[in-house]
Each structure stands twice: as C-alpha cells, then as structure tokens.
Coordinates of C-alpha atoms and ligand atoms in Angstrom, one line a residue:
M1 CA 132.9 110.7 155.6
T2 CA 132.3 111.7 151.7
M3 CA 129.2 113.2 151.1
T4 CA 127.8 111.9 147.9
Q5 CA 128.5 114.0 145.3
P6 CA 126.1 114.7 142.3
F7 CA 126.2 111.5 139.3
D8 CA 129.6 111.5 142.2
G9 CA 131.0 114.1 140.1
H10 CA 130.7 113.7 136.8
A11 CA 129.6 115.8 134.1
L12 CA 126.7 115.9 132.0
S13 CA 125.7 117.7 128.5
P14 CA 125.3 121.5 128.6
E15 CA 122.2 120.2 127.0
T16 CA 121.2 117.6 129.2
T17 CA 121.7 120.1 132.1
A18 CA 119.2 122.8 130.1
F19 CA 116.8 119.6 130.3
L20 CA 116.3 119.1 133.7
A21 CA 115.7 122.7 134.7
R22 CA 112.9 121.9 132.4
D23 CA 108.9 122.3 134.0
M24 CA 108.0 118.0 133.4
R25 CA 105.1 117.9 132.0
L26 CA 102.8 116.0 130.1
L27 CA 102.6 115.9 126.3
I28 CA 98.3 115.4 125.5
D29 CA 96.6 116.8 122.5
G30 CA 100.8 118.7 121.0
E31 CA 100.3 121.1 124.4
R32 CA 102.3 120.2 127.5
V33 CA 100.1 120.2 130.1
E34 CA 100.6 120.1 133.6
G35 CA 99.7 116.3 135.6
C36 CA 97.3 116.2 139.2
A37 CA 100.2 115.7 141.0
F38 CA 104.5 114.7 140.6
H39 CA 106.4 112.1 141.6
E40 CA 110.6 112.6 141.5
T41 CA 112.9 110.5 139.9
R42 CA 116.3 109.5 141.3
D43 CA 119.7 108.5 139.7
P44 CA 119.7 104.9 140.9
A45 CA 123.6 105.5 141.2
T46 CA 123.8 108.1 144.5
G47 CA 119.9 108.1 145.7
L48 CA 119.4 111.2 144.4
V49 CA 117.3 112.4 142.6
I50 CA 117.2 114.3 138.9
A51 CA 114.1 116.1 138.5
R52 CA 110.3 116.1 139.9
F53 CA 108.4 115.8 136.6
H54 CA 104.2 115.9 136.6
I55 CA 101.7 112.8 137.2
G56 CA 98.1 112.1 135.2
G57 CA 95.5 109.1 136.1
K58 CA 92.3 109.3 134.8
A59 CA 91.6 112.3 133.9
Q60 CA 94.8 113.0 131.7
I61 CA 94.2 109.7 130.9
D62 CA 90.9 110.1 129.0
S63 CA 91.8 113.9 127.4
A64 CA 95.0 112.0 126.1
V65 CA 93.0 108.8 124.6
A66 CA 90.3 111.4 123.4
A67 CA 93.4 114.0 121.6
A68 CA 94.7 110.6 120.2
R69 CA 91.1 109.4 119.0
R70 CA 90.8 112.7 116.8
A71 CA 94.4 112.9 116.2
F72 CA 93.6 109.6 114.6
E73 CA 90.2 109.9 112.6
G74 CA 91.3 113.2 111.6
P75 CA 94.6 113.7 109.9
W76 CA 96.7 111.4 111.0
S77 CA 95.1 108.6 108.8
R78 CA 94.2 109.7 106.5
M79 CA 97.7 111.0 105.3
A80 CA 99.3 110.2 102.3
A81 CA 101.6 107.2 103.6
A82 CA 104.6 109.4 101.5
E83 CA 104.0 112.2 103.8
R84 CA 103.6 109.8 107.3
T85 CA 106.9 108.5 106.1
A86 CA 108.4 111.6 106.0
I87 CA 107.5 112.9 109.1
L88 CA 109.3 109.6 111.2
Q89 CA 111.7 110.3 109.2
R90 CA 112.0 114.0 110.3
L91 CA 111.9 111.3 113.9
A92 CA 115.4 109.8 112.9
R93 CA 117.6 112.6 112.0
I94 CA 115.7 114.8 115.6
M95 CA 116.6 112.0 117.2
E96 CA 120.8 111.6 115.8
A97 CA 120.8 114.9 116.9
N98 CA 120.4 114.6 120.0
A99 CA 121.3 111.3 120.9
T100 CA 123.8 112.6 123.8
L101 CA 121.1 114.0 125.6
L102 CA 119.1 110.6 125.0
T103 CA 121.7 108.2 126.5
E104 CA 122.5 110.7 129.0
L105 CA 119.1 110.4 130.0
D106 CA 118.6 106.6 130.2
I107 CA 122.3 107.0 132.3
I108 CA 121.0 108.3 134.5
D109 CA 117.1 107.8 134.6
N110 CA 118.3 104.3 135.0
G111 CA 121.7 103.5 135.1
M112 CA 121.9 101.3 132.3
P113 CA 126.9 101.8 131.6
R114 CA 127.4 104.5 129.1
F115 CA 128.2 102.0 126.5
I116 CA 124.6 100.4 126.5
A117 CA 123.2 103.6 126.5
G118 CA 124.6 104.5 123.7
L119 CA 123.5 101.7 121.4
T120 CA 120.4 101.3 122.6
T121 CA 119.9 105.6 121.2
A122 CA 121.9 103.7 117.9
N123 CA 119.4 101.9 117.3
C124 CA 116.1 103.7 118.6
V125 CA 117.8 105.9 115.7
E126 CA 117.1 102.6 113.7
M127 CA 114.3 101.2 114.1
V128 CA 112.3 105.3 113.3
D129 CA 113.9 104.3 110.5
Y130 CA 113.6 101.1 109.5
Y131 CA 110.5 101.7 110.3
A132 CA 109.7 104.8 108.0
G133 CA 110.9 103.1 105.2
A134 CA 108.0 100.0 105.6
I135 CA 105.1 102.6 105.7
L136 CA 105.5 102.2 101.8
R137 CA 106.3 97.9 102.1
I138 CA 102.5 98.4 104.1
E139 CA 101.0 95.6 101.1
G140 CA 97.5 93.5 100.4
T141 CA 96.8 90.6 98.8
T142 CA 95.0 89.6 95.8
T143 CA 93.3 86.6 95.6
T144 CA 90.6 84.0 94.6
P145 CA 86.9 85.0 95.0
P146 CA 84.1 83.3 96.8
R147 CA 82.6 80.6 94.2
H148 CA 78.5 82.1 95.2
V149 CA 80.0 85.5 93.3
S150 CA 81.9 84.3 90.6
A151 CA 79.5 82.2 88.7
E152 CA 77.2 84.5 89.0
A153 CA 79.7 87.7 87.5
D154 CA 83.7 88.4 87.4
A155 CA 84.8 89.4 90.7
L156 CA 87.2 91.0 92.8
T157 CA 88.7 90.1 96.3
Y158 CA 91.8 91.7 97.1
T159 CA 93.0 92.5 101.0
L160 CA 93.8 95.7 103.3
R161 CA 95.9 96.6 105.7
E162 CA 94.4 99.1 107.9
P163 CA 95.6 100.6 111.6
V164 CA 94.3 98.7 115.0
G165 CA 92.9 102.2 115.6
V166 CA 94.0 103.9 118.8
V167 CA 96.8 102.7 120.2
G168 CA 98.0 102.9 124.9
Q169 CA 101.6 101.4 125.7
I170 CA 102.8 100.8 128.5
V171 CA 106.8 100.2 129.4
P172 CA 109.3 99.5 132.1
W173 CA 112.7 101.2 133.7
N174 CA 114.6 98.5 131.7
V175 CA 115.5 100.5 129.3
P176 CA 113.1 102.7 128.6
L177 CA 114.2 104.5 125.4
S178 CA 114.3 101.0 123.8
T179 CA 111.2 99.1 125.0
A180 CA 109.7 102.9 124.0
I181 CA 110.9 103.4 120.6
L182 CA 110.6 100.0 119.5
K183 CA 106.3 100.2 120.5
L184 CA 106.1 103.6 119.0
A185 CA 108.0 103.5 115.5
P186 CA 105.3 100.6 113.8
A187 CA 102.8 101.9 115.1
L188 CA 103.3 105.7 113.8
A189 CA 104.2 103.7 110.7
A190 CA 100.6 101.9 110.2
G191 CA 98.7 104.7 110.7
C192 CA 97.9 104.2 114.1
T193 CA 98.3 106.9 117.1
V194 CA 99.5 106.8 120.8
V195 CA 98.9 107.3 124.4
I196 CA 101.9 106.3 126.2
K197 CA 102.7 105.0 129.8
P198 CA 106.5 105.3 130.7
S199 CA 107.3 103.7 134.1
E200 CA 107.8 106.4 136.9
E201 CA 111.8 105.2 137.5
T202 CA 111.7 106.7 134.2
P203 CA 110.4 109.2 132.8
L204 CA 112.8 111.9 131.6
S205 CA 114.3 109.7 128.0
L206 CA 110.8 109.8 126.5
L207 CA 109.3 113.6 128.4
A208 CA 113.3 114.7 126.0
L209 CA 110.9 112.8 123.1
A210 CA 108.0 114.3 123.2
D211 CA 109.3 118.5 121.6
M212 CA 111.0 115.6 119.3
F213 CA 107.9 114.1 117.6
S214 CA 105.8 118.3 117.3
E215 CA 109.6 119.2 115.7
A216 CA 109.0 116.2 113.4
G217 CA 105.8 117.6 112.5
F218 CA 104.1 114.5 113.8
P219 CA 99.6 116.2 114.6
A220 CA 99.0 117.4 118.1
G221 CA 97.3 113.8 119.3
V222 CA 99.2 111.5 117.1
V223 CA 101.3 110.9 119.9
N224 CA 100.8 111.6 123.6
I225 CA 102.1 110.6 126.4
V226 CA 101.3 110.6 130.4
N227 CA 103.7 109.6 133.6
G228 CA 102.1 107.8 136.1
F229 CA 101.4 105.5 138.1
G230 CA 101.1 101.7 137.4
A231 CA 97.4 101.0 139.1
D232 CA 96.5 104.1 138.7
A233 CA 97.1 105.7 134.7
G234 CA 98.3 102.5 133.9
Q235 CA 95.4 100.3 135.1
T236 CA 92.6 103.2 133.4
L237 CA 94.5 102.6 130.1
A238 CA 94.6 98.9 129.7
E239 CA 91.1 99.2 131.2
H240 CA 90.1 102.3 128.2
P241 CA 85.6 101.2 126.5
D242 CA 87.9 103.6 123.0
V243 CA 90.9 102.3 123.3
D244 CA 91.6 99.4 120.6
K245 CA 94.6 98.2 121.6
I246 CA 97.2 97.7 124.5
S247 CA 100.8 96.9 124.5
F248 CA 102.8 96.2 127.0
T249 CA 105.8 95.1 128.5
G250 CA 106.9 94.1 131.8
S251 CA 106.3 91.6 134.5
T252 CA 104.5 88.0 134.5
A253 CA 102.6 89.6 136.9
T254 CA 101.0 92.9 135.7
G255 CA 101.1 90.8 132.4
R256 CA 98.4 89.1 133.6
R257 CA 96.3 91.8 135.2
I258 CA 96.6 94.0 131.0
V259 CA 94.9 91.2 129.6
T260 CA 92.0 91.3 132.8
A261 CA 91.7 94.9 132.1
A262 CA 91.5 94.7 128.3
L263 CA 88.2 92.5 128.4
G264 CA 85.6 95.1 129.0
N265 CA 85.9 95.5 125.0
L266 CA 88.0 92.7 124.3
K267 CA 90.7 95.2 123.2
K268 CA 93.4 94.1 121.1
V269 CA 96.4 92.6 123.4
S270 CA 100.6 91.8 123.1
L271 CA 102.8 92.0 126.5
E272 CA 106.7 91.6 126.2
L273 CA 107.1 89.7 129.7
G274 CA 109.0 87.5 132.3
G275 CA 111.7 84.9 131.1
K276 CA 114.2 82.4 132.7
S277 CA 116.2 81.7 129.9
P278 CA 118.1 79.1 129.8
V279 CA 122.1 79.1 128.5
I280 CA 123.6 74.9 127.4
V281 CA 127.6 75.1 127.4
M282 CA 128.3 71.3 125.7
P283 CA 131.7 69.7 126.4
D284 CA 132.6 71.0 123.2
A285 CA 132.4 75.1 123.6
D286 CA 134.8 76.9 122.4
L287 CA 135.8 78.6 126.4
A288 CA 137.3 82.1 125.1
L289 CA 133.8 82.2 123.0
A290 CA 131.6 81.1 125.8
V291 CA 133.2 82.2 129.0
P292 CA 132.3 86.0 128.3
G293 CA 129.2 85.4 126.0
V294 CA 127.6 83.0 129.0
A295 CA 128.8 86.3 131.1
M296 CA 127.1 89.2 129.3
A297 CA 124.2 86.9 129.0
T298 CA 123.8 86.9 132.5
F299 CA 125.6 91.0 133.9
F300 CA 123.9 92.9 130.8
L301 CA 122.2 95.4 131.7
Q302 CA 122.8 93.8 135.5
G303 CA 120.2 90.9 134.7
Q304 CA 117.6 93.5 134.1
N305 CA 116.7 92.4 131.4
C306 CA 114.2 90.5 130.3
M307 CA 116.4 87.2 128.0
A308 CA 118.1 87.0 130.7
G309 CA 119.8 83.7 130.2
T310 CA 120.3 82.8 134.1
R311 CA 119.2 78.9 133.8
I312 CA 123.6 78.4 132.9
F313 CA 123.4 73.8 132.0
A314 CA 127.3 72.9 132.1
H315 CA 128.3 69.6 130.9
E316 CA 131.0 68.1 133.3
A317 CA 133.2 68.2 131.0
I318 CA 133.7 72.3 131.4
H319 CA 131.5 73.2 134.2
D320 CA 135.0 73.6 136.2
A321 CA 137.3 75.6 133.8
L322 CA 133.9 77.6 132.9
M323 CA 133.4 78.7 136.8
E324 CA 136.5 79.8 136.2
G325 CA 136.3 81.5 133.9
L326 CA 133.1 83.3 134.2
T327 CA 134.8 84.5 137.8
Q328 CA 137.7 86.0 136.0
F329 CA 135.2 88.3 134.0
A330 CA 132.8 88.8 136.4
A331 CA 135.6 90.6 139.0
G332 CA 137.7 91.8 136.2
M333 CA 133.9 94.1 135.2
T334 CA 134.3 97.8 136.4
M335 CA 130.9 98.9 138.9
G336 CA 129.9 102.3 138.9
H337 CA 128.5 105.3 137.0
G338 CA 126.5 104.9 134.0
L339 CA 128.7 108.5 133.5
N340 CA 131.8 106.5 133.5
P341 CA 133.1 104.8 130.0
A342 CA 135.1 102.6 132.3
T343 CA 132.0 101.0 133.4
M344 CA 130.5 97.3 132.7
Q345 CA 127.6 97.3 135.6
G346 CA 126.0 99.5 137.6
P347 CA 123.8 99.8 139.7
L348 CA 119.8 98.3 139.9
I349 CA 117.5 101.0 138.9
S350 CA 115.7 100.9 143.3
E351 CA 115.9 100.0 146.8
A352 CA 113.3 98.4 146.7
H353 CA 114.3 96.6 143.9
C354 CA 117.9 96.2 145.4
A355 CA 116.2 94.3 148.5
K356 CA 114.8 92.3 146.5
V357 CA 117.5 90.6 144.5
M358 CA 119.4 90.7 147.9
G359 CA 116.7 88.4 148.9
H360 CA 116.7 86.7 146.0
I361 CA 120.5 85.4 146.8
E362 CA 119.9 84.7 150.3
A363 CA 117.1 82.3 149.5
A364 CA 119.7 80.8 147.2
K365 CA 122.4 80.2 149.5
A366 CA 119.1 78.9 152.3
A367 CA 118.4 76.3 149.0
G368 CA 122.1 75.2 149.5
A369 CA 123.4 77.2 146.4
R370 CA 126.9 77.1 146.9
L371 CA 128.1 80.7 145.7
V372 CA 130.5 80.6 143.7
T373 CA 131.2 84.2 143.0
G374 CA 129.9 88.2 144.3
G375 CA 126.9 88.3 146.1
E376 CA 127.2 91.4 148.5
K377 CA 125.5 94.9 147.9
L378 CA 128.9 97.4 147.7
A379 CA 128.9 99.6 150.9
R380 CA 128.2 102.6 148.9
A381 CA 126.0 105.2 147.8
G382 CA 123.5 103.7 145.0
N383 CA 121.9 100.3 144.6
F384 CA 124.8 97.9 143.4
V385 CA 125.4 94.5 143.5
Q386 CA 128.6 92.2 142.8
P387 CA 128.2 90.3 139.7
T388 CA 126.6 86.4 141.3
I389 CA 127.7 83.1 140.4
F390 CA 125.5 80.0 142.4
T391 CA 126.9 76.3 140.9
D392 CA 124.7 73.0 142.0
C393 CA 122.0 74.3 141.6
A394 CA 118.3 72.2 141.5
P395 CA 115.8 72.8 139.2
D396 CA 113.4 73.2 142.1
M397 CA 115.2 76.0 143.5
A398 CA 113.8 79.5 143.0
I399 CA 117.5 80.5 142.0
M400 CA 116.4 78.3 138.5
R401 CA 113.0 79.4 137.9
E402 CA 111.8 82.2 138.9
E403 CA 112.4 85.3 137.1
I404 CA 115.3 87.9 139.6
F405 CA 116.4 90.5 137.1
G406 CA 119.3 91.3 139.2
P407 CA 123.2 90.1 137.8
V408 CA 122.6 86.2 139.7
M409 CA 123.9 83.1 137.8
A410 CA 122.1 79.9 138.4
V411 CA 124.4 76.9 137.0
Q412 CA 122.9 73.8 137.4
K413 CA 125.9 70.6 136.8
V414 CA 124.5 68.0 133.8
S415 CA 126.6 65.3 132.0
T416 CA 124.5 63.6 128.7
T417 CA 124.5 65.3 125.3
D418 CA 121.2 63.7 124.4
I419 CA 119.1 65.9 122.9
D420 CA 115.8 64.7 124.0
E421 CA 117.0 64.8 128.1
L422 CA 118.7 69.0 127.7
A423 CA 115.5 70.7 125.7
R424 CA 113.6 68.6 128.5
L425 CA 115.7 70.3 131.3
A426 CA 115.4 73.4 129.4
N427 CA 112.2 73.6 128.7
D428 CA 111.1 73.6 132.1
T429 CA 109.8 77.0 132.9
P430 CA 106.8 78.7 132.0
Y431 CA 108.7 81.3 130.6
G432 CA 109.6 80.9 126.5
L433 CA 111.7 84.2 125.7
S434 CA 115.4 84.0 124.7
G435 CA 118.4 80.8 125.8
S436 CA 121.3 79.9 124.0
V437 CA 123.2 76.7 123.0
W438 CA 127.0 76.3 122.7
T439 CA 129.0 74.4 121.3
R440 CA 130.9 73.5 118.3
D441 CA 128.7 70.9 116.5
M442 CA 126.3 72.8 114.5
A443 CA 124.2 70.0 113.5
F444 CA 123.6 69.2 117.1
A445 CA 123.4 73.0 118.1
H446 CA 121.3 72.7 115.2
R447 CA 118.4 70.2 116.4
L448 CA 118.8 70.9 120.0
V449 CA 117.4 74.7 118.9
K450 CA 114.6 73.1 117.3
R451 CA 113.6 71.5 120.6
V452 CA 113.8 74.4 123.3
R453 CA 110.8 76.7 123.9
S454 CA 111.5 79.7 122.9
G455 CA 110.4 82.7 120.5
Q456 CA 114.3 83.5 120.3
V457 CA 117.6 81.0 120.4
S458 CA 120.6 81.7 119.8
I459 CA 123.9 79.6 118.9
N460 CA 127.6 80.6 119.7
C461 CA 125.4 84.1 120.9
H462 CA 123.2 85.4 123.4
G463 CA 120.1 87.6 123.5
A464 CA 120.7 88.4 119.5
V465 CA 118.0 91.3 119.3
G466 CA 117.7 93.3 115.6
T467 CA 114.9 95.5 114.5
N468 CA 115.0 93.3 111.6
I469 CA 114.6 89.9 114.0
P470 CA 111.4 88.8 115.4
F471 CA 111.5 89.1 119.3
G472 CA 108.7 87.5 121.6
G473 CA 107.9 84.4 123.6
Y474 CA 106.3 80.8 124.1
G475 CA 104.3 79.9 126.8
Q476 CA 103.7 83.1 129.6
S477 CA 106.6 84.6 128.5
G478 CA 104.2 87.2 125.9
W479 CA 101.6 87.2 123.3
G480 CA 103.3 88.5 119.9
R481 CA 105.8 89.1 118.3
E482 CA 107.7 92.9 118.3
F483 CA 110.6 94.2 115.7
G484 CA 110.6 93.6 112.1
Q485 CA 108.0 93.0 109.7
E486 CA 106.2 91.0 112.5
G487 CA 106.2 94.2 114.7
L488 CA 105.1 96.6 112.0
D489 CA 101.4 93.9 111.4
A490 CA 101.1 94.2 115.2
Y491 CA 99.8 97.2 114.5
L492 CA 97.6 96.4 111.3
E493 CA 94.1 95.0 110.7
T494 CA 93.0 93.0 107.4
K495 CA 90.5 93.9 104.9
A496 CA 88.7 91.8 102.9
V497 CA 87.2 93.2 100.0
T498 CA 85.3 92.1 97.6
A499 CA 83.8 93.5 94.2
R500 CA 81.2 92.1 92.0
L501 CA 82.5 93.4 88.6
Ligands
LIG601 P1 105.7 96.0 136.0 O1 105.0 94.9 135.4 O2 104.6 96.4 136.7 O3 105.6 97.0 135.3 C1 105.9 97.7 133.6 C2 105.1 98.9 133.8 O4 104.0 99.0 134.7 C3 105.4 100.0 134.3 O5 105.4 101.1 134.1 C4 104.4 100.3 135.5 O6 103.9 101.2 135.8 C5 103.1 99.2 134.8 N1 101.5 98.7 135.0 C6 102.2 98.5 136.9 N2 100.9 97.5 137.0 C7 99.7 98.3 135.9 C8 98.4 97.7 136.1 N3 98.1 97.0 137.2 N4 97.7 98.4 134.4 C9 97.8 98.3 133.8 N5 100.0 99.1 133.8 C10 100.1 98.4 135.2 O7 107.1 95.3 137.1 P2 108.0 96.2 137.9 O8 108.3 97.8 137.5 O9 107.5 96.6 138.8 O10 109.3 95.3 138.0 C11 109.0 94.1 138.1 C12 109.1 92.9 137.6 O11 109.1 92.8 136.8 C13 111.0 92.9 137.5 O12 111.5 93.0 139.0 C14 111.3 92.3 137.2 O13 111.4 90.5 137.5 C15 109.5 92.5 135.7 N6 110.4 92.8 135.1 C16 110.1 92.4 133.3 C17 110.0 93.6 132.1 C18 110.7 92.9 131.3 O14 111.2 93.4 130.3 N7 110.0 91.9 131.0 C19 110.5 95.3 132.1 C20 110.8 95.3 134.0 C21 110.0 94.5 134.9 P3 104.2 102.5 137.3 O15 105.4 101.5 137.7 O16 105.1 103.4 136.6 O17 103.8 102.2 138.5

C-alpha cells in the first residue's frame, strides 16, 4: 500500500514552507495575538494536516471591534484621501511581490487548481489597485436647497459620502483570498475599519495577508483578523452592538441567521448567498463554444462556486450532441492536486462536504435522473468527486432545485424556443445570482436576458465577473452588490448638508 505524501509529493516554494512553520496568530490592534483555542486545517487533496492556527471567540471579537472603533474614530477615517490611496497601492505591490505565497496557500488550503489560484491572486491585486484609485472618485452632489430655506435667503445644499464605520466581514472557504479582498478593498477605500472572520476551513491566505497590512502602513486596528467558528466568533460579530455593518458571503441558511443577528442594533447588512443558475442552450448554439463553456459553468472550482450554472436547459435539437461533447470534456478534465499545473479539477473542501455531494448524486439516481457520466468518488486519499452529469431531470427534483456546491450538472431537455416559456423555466428557483444563454441569435438572446431574474446573465459565456462589474443576487441570492462602484457605495453613507448663506 502506498502512503499518502504531503501535497501528493509536489514541492512548495521556500516562502510557503517558511510560512507554514510559523505560529498562526490572530491580528488584533496591529498585534499578532493568541486566541482562546487551536484548530487545524487540512489539505483537501490528501486529508493531511497542513497547519494549526489560533481561533478566537467572544473575547477576541470584542477586543477586535474595540480596536476597529478606535482606529475608525482616530487615524483612518480622518486620513487624507491621497494617503489612504497610497497605503492601498502599497498593499497591492506587496501582494504582487508575494503572489506565489498567496497562490500556493489557497491551493493547499482550499484544493483549487493552480490555474484558478493564480488568476484569483492576480484579480485580487487588480481589485486593491482599482479601489485605491476609486478613493479620489468618492463624490457627493450639489442640489437645489429646500424651498423653506431658499425662500428666505441664499442657500446651498450638497451631499457628503462618509464611511459607514466599523464593519464586520464574514467570508467562506470557496475562494478564500478573493472573497476577503473583494470586501476588504472597498471597505478600506471608503474609510471604514474592519474585523474579518475567515472560514475555519481556509484560514491561511488571510493570515499571510495580515503581515502585509502592517508593511503597507495601515495604522493598528484598521484591519483585524479573527479566525473562529461561525456559531461562536461569527455569530458574536454579526450580533455585536458596536459594529455598524456586516457583509457576509456564504449559504442562504447562514445568511438568514446573519440578518436575525443584525437586528439588535439594526446594523446595515450585505449578503452574497447561494445560487442555482440556469444555462439555456438553443438549437443554433455554437457547440464549439457551448461545450467547454457549459462544462466550466458547472465544473469551475469543482462546482464550489456561487455562480455555478448547474441547471441546464438543453433544446432537444442539440441535446444529444451537447451530452456527447460534455462527456468528452469531463473525461478530459485531469483530476489531482492543485499544485500540479496539469490539474483542471481538484478535491472538494472536506470529507463532510464530499459526503453531502455524494448524497445528492445518490438522491438524483433514486429520483430517476439519468447519469450520463461520472458519479463516483475517487478511490484515493482526498475528497475527489468525478465531474458528474445527469440528464432527463425534472423541475421538481432536488438536483434541479438545491445548491449542491459540487461538480454535478443537472440537464433538462426542452422543446420550446418561446422566450416567455424559457424565462419561466429559468426563473423557477428562489435564487437569482447568475445565468447564461447560448445562441447565435443576438436579438433573441437580449430579449431573453431581459426576462431572466438574476443579478448577472451572460451570452455565450458564463460567470463573467470582473473587478469593475457589479455582482450580486436577486431573490434569495442576496442583498446588495459587490465589485465596481456599487461595491464601494455599499460602505458609504450619504449625508445631506444645507447651509443658509
Ligand atoms: P456557511 O454559510 O455556513 O459559512 C460561511 C461563513 O459563515 C463561514 O466563515 C462560517 O464560519 C460563517 N458562519 C457559519 N455560521 C455562522 C453564524 N451563525 N453566524 C455568523 N457566521 C457564521 O457555509 P458552509 O461552509 O457551512 O457551507 C455550506 C453550504 O453553503 C455549501 O454547501 C454551499 O451550498 C453554501 N456556500 C455558499 C457560498 C457562496 O459563495 N455563496 C460559499 C460557501 C458555502 P465557519 O465555517 O468558519 O464556522
């Protein structure tokens, strides 16, 4: 019997090896402090422990929030905009210089393939630069003063955009660095201070980032990182009476708990939640484009992706050709450790999550869906599930309704080209995060896109996120938008000022 090798025998860079040997402490008030207990993180490709890290509870969240409040009242919200810009730009350069470390940490902690981790690190650097530049574009307006003031004297009315205050951010494990940076960068640009809680499954890249904040020149307390369990540290942060806003990415069920926890002081809430996004493939679709596009709509990040297009409505005219193409594509997806540059499909995050995904696969078989390809857990160490495709799915099957968060595609054959009927099928879900339409007929595509109730719909591509493109959900996929100008607005209040002159 062969023993499982750490990282399947792949070498790490010297900087990552050195980082893993460190004492992984929390970041509170500019200091690396101990927590109240320890937790371990495992490489999901091998199941082996990679690091032990400190976790915090109520006491650590309380002191982090107090530090964030002091930094907010003190240096950060009063700092000249140009200075805040320069600090964020320095952070971007430091992240760029440490790209190998950040990329490798997300690979070994989360399991994502290198081609994705490299891309997300580069996107994170771009995101920090983008919001650094946006600071100088935080603008109010001038408007007409109210009648009762201007009737008596000259008057002036204008608006100021001001930071919301102390922000709690709770992030998941599926794209650890990216989900953290897309919350941190706009919050810091707006002048907010932050307490961020990573997922206990994937603490490493944010812990590496902790050093970079100090090096870039952020004053103590502006960013505080408290690892900890959701039900303890997360819940305390969401309930905290001195937190002005909470921003959460994760499951819809936990999103509901966040909303309830936020009620006490009516803090502002942004939510980026789950999805079950539709993918509509029309008879005239270019299959050379649609086959890889539809496959990756589901299988990107092993399907552990809120934008995943996992409900496929395939027109009967192309259904069989599409199934054949998708089966070949799935067979060609090299599975393995994310550190191997050839890997296209890594492991799922944990044994428990893997068992949940396999449960969905078994339930789909029992419900009468037809397995086209995949459906097995690999007989090796780690949490590897084959890219899996079911067809002959009915709209009421769990596989067509629930977010599986694994490499599982559900296909329903359709015979209609009627826009209303297709929109009704696409919208038959409580979610509304992403979606795509595959056709050569652009007029048809744009008409259909207008009927799909979702925060993002793409034509002949899927999941087209970008630093400058607003992203968020309709329905139970969330509240508010991240990325772009709307991502910054989410951390700003508007104050109206009227002066009688
Ligand atoms: P959760 O939504 O439970 O976790 C996301 C984050 O919230 C983690 O940091 C978690 O902490 C924290 N959290 C959990 N409970 C609370 C709470 N009561 N108060 C405050 N914070 C809390 O996702 P899971 O990891 O449990 O994954 C379950 C399912 O969620 C997946 O199968 C998938 O369907 C969906 N999901 C969706 C994501 C998305 O991007 N939309 C991302 C991740 C998951 P911790 O886990 O450290 O205890």
